[in-house]
Coordinates of C-alpha atoms in Angstrom, one line a residue:
X2 CA -6.8 49.9 20.3
X3 CA -6.9 46.3 21.5
X4 CA -4.7 43.6 19.9
X5 CA -6.6 41.0 18.0
X6 CA -5.6 37.3 17.8
X7 CA -4.1 36.6 14.5
X8 CA -5.4 33.9 12.1
X9 CA -2.4 31.8 13.1
X10 CA -3.8 31.6 16.6
X11 CA -0.7 33.3 18.2
X12 CA -1.0 36.0 20.7
X13 CA 0.8 39.4 20.3
X14 CA 4.2 39.7 22.2
X15 CA 3.9 40.7 25.8
X16 CA 4.7 44.4 26.4
X17 CA 7.6 44.9 28.8
X18 CA 6.9 46.3 32.3
X19 CA 7.9 50.0 32.6
X20 CA 9.7 50.9 35.8
X21 CA 10.8 54.3 37.1
X22 CA 14.0 54.5 39.1
X23 CA 15.9 57.4 40.6
X24 CA 19.7 57.9 40.7
X25 CA 20.5 60.1 43.6
X26 CA 23.4 61.2 45.8
X27 CA 25.6 64.2 46.6
X28 CA 27.1 66.8 44.2
X29 CA 29.6 65.3 41.8
X30 CA 29.1 61.7 42.9
X31 CA 28.6 60.3 39.4
X32 CA 24.8 60.4 38.8
X33 CA 25.0 61.9 35.3
X34 CA 27.9 59.6 34.4
X35 CA 25.9 56.5 35.5
X36 CA 22.7 57.5 33.6
X37 CA 24.8 58.1 30.5
X38 CA 26.8 54.9 30.9
X39 CA 23.8 52.6 31.1
X40 CA 21.2 54.3 28.9
X41 CA 20.5 52.7 25.6
X42 CA 19.3 56.0 24.3
X43 CA 21.1 59.3 24.1
X44 CA 20.5 60.6 27.7
X45 CA 18.6 63.9 28.3
X46 CA 20.8 66.1 30.4
X47 CA 20.0 69.5 32.0
X48 CA 23.5 70.6 32.8
X49 CA 24.8 74.1 33.2
X50 CA 28.3 75.3 33.4
X51 CA 29.6 76.1 36.9
X52 CA 30.5 79.8 37.2
X53 CA 32.1 82.1 39.8
X54 CA 28.5 82.5 41.2
X55 CA 28.7 79.0 42.6
X56 CA 31.7 79.9 44.7
X57 CA 30.7 79.6 48.4
X58 CA 27.5 77.8 47.4
X59 CA 28.7 74.6 45.8
X60 CA 31.3 72.5 47.7
X61 CA 33.9 71.4 45.1
X62 CA 36.1 69.6 47.6
X63 CA 37.2 66.4 46.0
X64 CA 35.6 67.3 42.7
X65 CA 37.6 70.4 41.8
X66 CA 37.7 69.4 38.1
X67 CA 33.9 69.4 37.8
X68 CA 32.8 72.0 35.3
X69 CA 29.1 71.4 35.0
X70 CA 26.1 70.6 37.2
X71 CA 22.7 69.1 36.8
X72 CA 20.0 71.7 37.5
X73 CA 16.8 69.6 37.0
X74 CA 17.4 66.0 36.1
X75 CA 19.1 63.4 33.8
X76 CA 17.0 61.0 32.0
X77 CA 17.8 57.6 30.3
X78 CA 16.4 54.3 29.5
X79 CA 17.6 50.7 29.6
X80 CA 15.9 47.4 28.8
X81 CA 16.5 44.4 31.1
X82 CA 15.8 41.4 28.9
X83 CA 12.4 41.4 27.3
X84 CA 10.4 41.9 30.5
X85 CA 11.4 45.3 31.9
X86 CA 12.2 48.8 30.6
X87 CA 13.8 51.0 33.2
X88 CA 13.3 54.7 33.0
X89 CA 16.1 56.4 34.9
X90 CA 15.9 59.9 36.5
X91 CA 19.0 61.4 37.9
X92 CA 18.3 63.9 40.6
X93 CA 20.2 67.2 41.0
X94 CA 22.8 67.1 43.8
X95 CA 22.9 70.6 45.2
X96 CA 20.5 71.6 48.0
X97 CA 19.1 74.6 46.1
X98 CA 17.6 72.2 43.5
X99 CA 16.1 69.7 45.9
X100 CA 12.6 71.1 45.4
X101 CA 12.3 69.0 42.2
X102 CA 12.9 65.7 44.1
X103 CA 9.3 65.3 45.1
X104 CA 8.1 65.5 41.5
X105 CA 10.9 63.1 40.3
X106 CA 10.2 60.6 43.1
X107 CA 6.4 60.4 42.3
X108 CA 5.7 56.9 40.9
X109 CA 9.3 55.6 41.3
X110 CA 9.8 51.9 42.3
X111 CA 13.1 52.7 44.1
X112 CA 16.3 54.6 44.1
X113 CA 20.1 54.2 43.8
X114 CA 22.0 56.3 46.3
X115 CA 25.5 56.8 44.9
X116 CA 28.2 57.3 47.5
X117 CA 31.7 58.7 47.3
X118 CA 34.0 57.6 50.2
X119 CA 35.9 61.0 49.9
X120 CA 32.7 62.8 50.9
X121 CA 30.5 60.1 52.5
X122 CA 28.4 62.6 54.4
X123 CA 27.1 64.1 51.1
X124 CA 24.8 61.1 50.6
X125 CA 23.0 61.5 54.0
X126 CA 20.3 63.8 52.5
X127 CA 19.4 61.2 49.9
X128 CA 19.4 58.3 52.4
X129 CA 17.2 60.4 54.8
X130 CA 14.8 61.4 52.0
X131 CA 14.2 57.9 50.8
X132 CA 13.8 56.6 54.3
X133 CA 11.3 59.2 55.1
X134 CA 9.3 58.5 52.0
X135 CA 9.5 54.7 52.5
X136 CA 11.1 54.4 49.0
X137 CA 13.2 51.2 48.7
X138 CA 16.8 52.1 47.9
X139 CA 20.3 50.6 47.5
X140 CA 23.6 52.3 48.1
X141 CA 26.3 52.0 45.5
X142 CA 29.7 53.1 46.4
X143 CA 31.3 54.7 43.3
X144 CA 34.9 53.6 43.0
X145 CA 36.8 56.8 42.3
X146 CA 40.5 56.6 41.6
X147 CA 42.5 57.5 44.6
X148 CA 39.4 57.5 47.0
X149 CA 39.8 55.8 50.4
X150 CA 38.8 52.1 50.3
X151 CA 36.6 50.8 53.1
X152 CA 34.9 47.5 53.7
X153 CA 31.2 47.7 52.7
X154 CA 30.2 46.9 56.3
X155 CA 32.1 49.9 57.5
X156 CA 30.3 52.2 55.0
X157 CA 27.0 50.7 56.0
X158 CA 27.7 51.4 59.6
X159 CA 28.9 54.9 58.9
X160 CA 25.7 55.7 57.0
X161 CA 23.6 54.0 59.7
X162 CA 21.8 51.9 57.2
X163 CA 19.2 49.3 58.2
X164 CA 20.4 45.7 57.7
X165 CA 18.0 45.1 54.8
X166 CA 19.4 48.0 52.6
X167 CA 21.8 46.4 50.0
X168 CA 25.1 48.1 49.6
X169 CA 27.6 47.3 46.7
X170 CA 30.6 48.7 44.9
X171 CA 30.2 50.1 41.4
X172 CA 32.0 52.0 38.7
X173 CA 29.5 54.6 37.4
X174 CA 31.5 54.9 34.1
X175 CA 30.9 51.2 33.2
X176 CA 27.6 50.0 31.7
X177 CA 27.8 46.5 33.1
X178 CA 28.6 47.7 36.6
X179 CA 25.7 50.2 36.5
X180 CA 23.4 47.5 35.2
X181 CA 24.2 45.2 38.1
X182 CA 23.3 48.0 40.5
X183 CA 19.9 48.6 38.8
X184 CA 19.1 44.9 38.7
X185 CA 19.9 44.7 42.5
X186 CA 17.6 47.6 43.1
X187 CA 14.7 46.2 41.1
X188 CA 15.1 42.8 43.0
X189 CA 15.3 44.7 46.3
X190 CA 12.2 46.9 45.6
X191 CA 10.0 44.1 44.4
X192 CA 11.0 42.1 47.5
X193 CA 9.8 45.0 49.7
X194 CA 6.4 45.2 48.1
X195 CA 3.5 43.7 50.1
X196 CA 2.2 40.4 48.9
X197 CA -1.4 40.2 47.7
X198 CA -2.3 38.2 50.9
X199 CA -0.9 40.9 53.1
X200 CA -2.9 43.7 51.5

């Protein structure tokens, strides 16, 4: 149904642009935490309790206190001003659930790859995946208490990231920190889109 111009001559308010973003990274890196921290709605979670069946399958090194795991996705929503509504999809971290990534990635503008300096290699699969797909992404180093601290340039070098990939520190538990990461991703992803003249 189309909006009609009112008798006062004013036009209806502009609908915000909907943007799909992914939150990815290794097992236990903080994806569910970040989606929950920034979402303005109660996030949808598909978590299951870790059992003894995960012994030898899931590497709990560095996250021994973790009791649950995402088996499909996390989902949340956040508005950025009146212009954008971001729909957030957190990907599962374990390799046995990676088959859902292609479905989640369909139509996504870009992705956040969360990194943990205690287990930096765990974010390599996410980096490789988005590089192969040509999906714009940023790397956000989640600041865990007691984790080794490195200069961002060192982390970028260790992950063999191209120069144009933004990297920043974040605290996945804090709304404002997560929001800054998402804004940086949207700016980066829009900057990577071809201009109308180049099409």
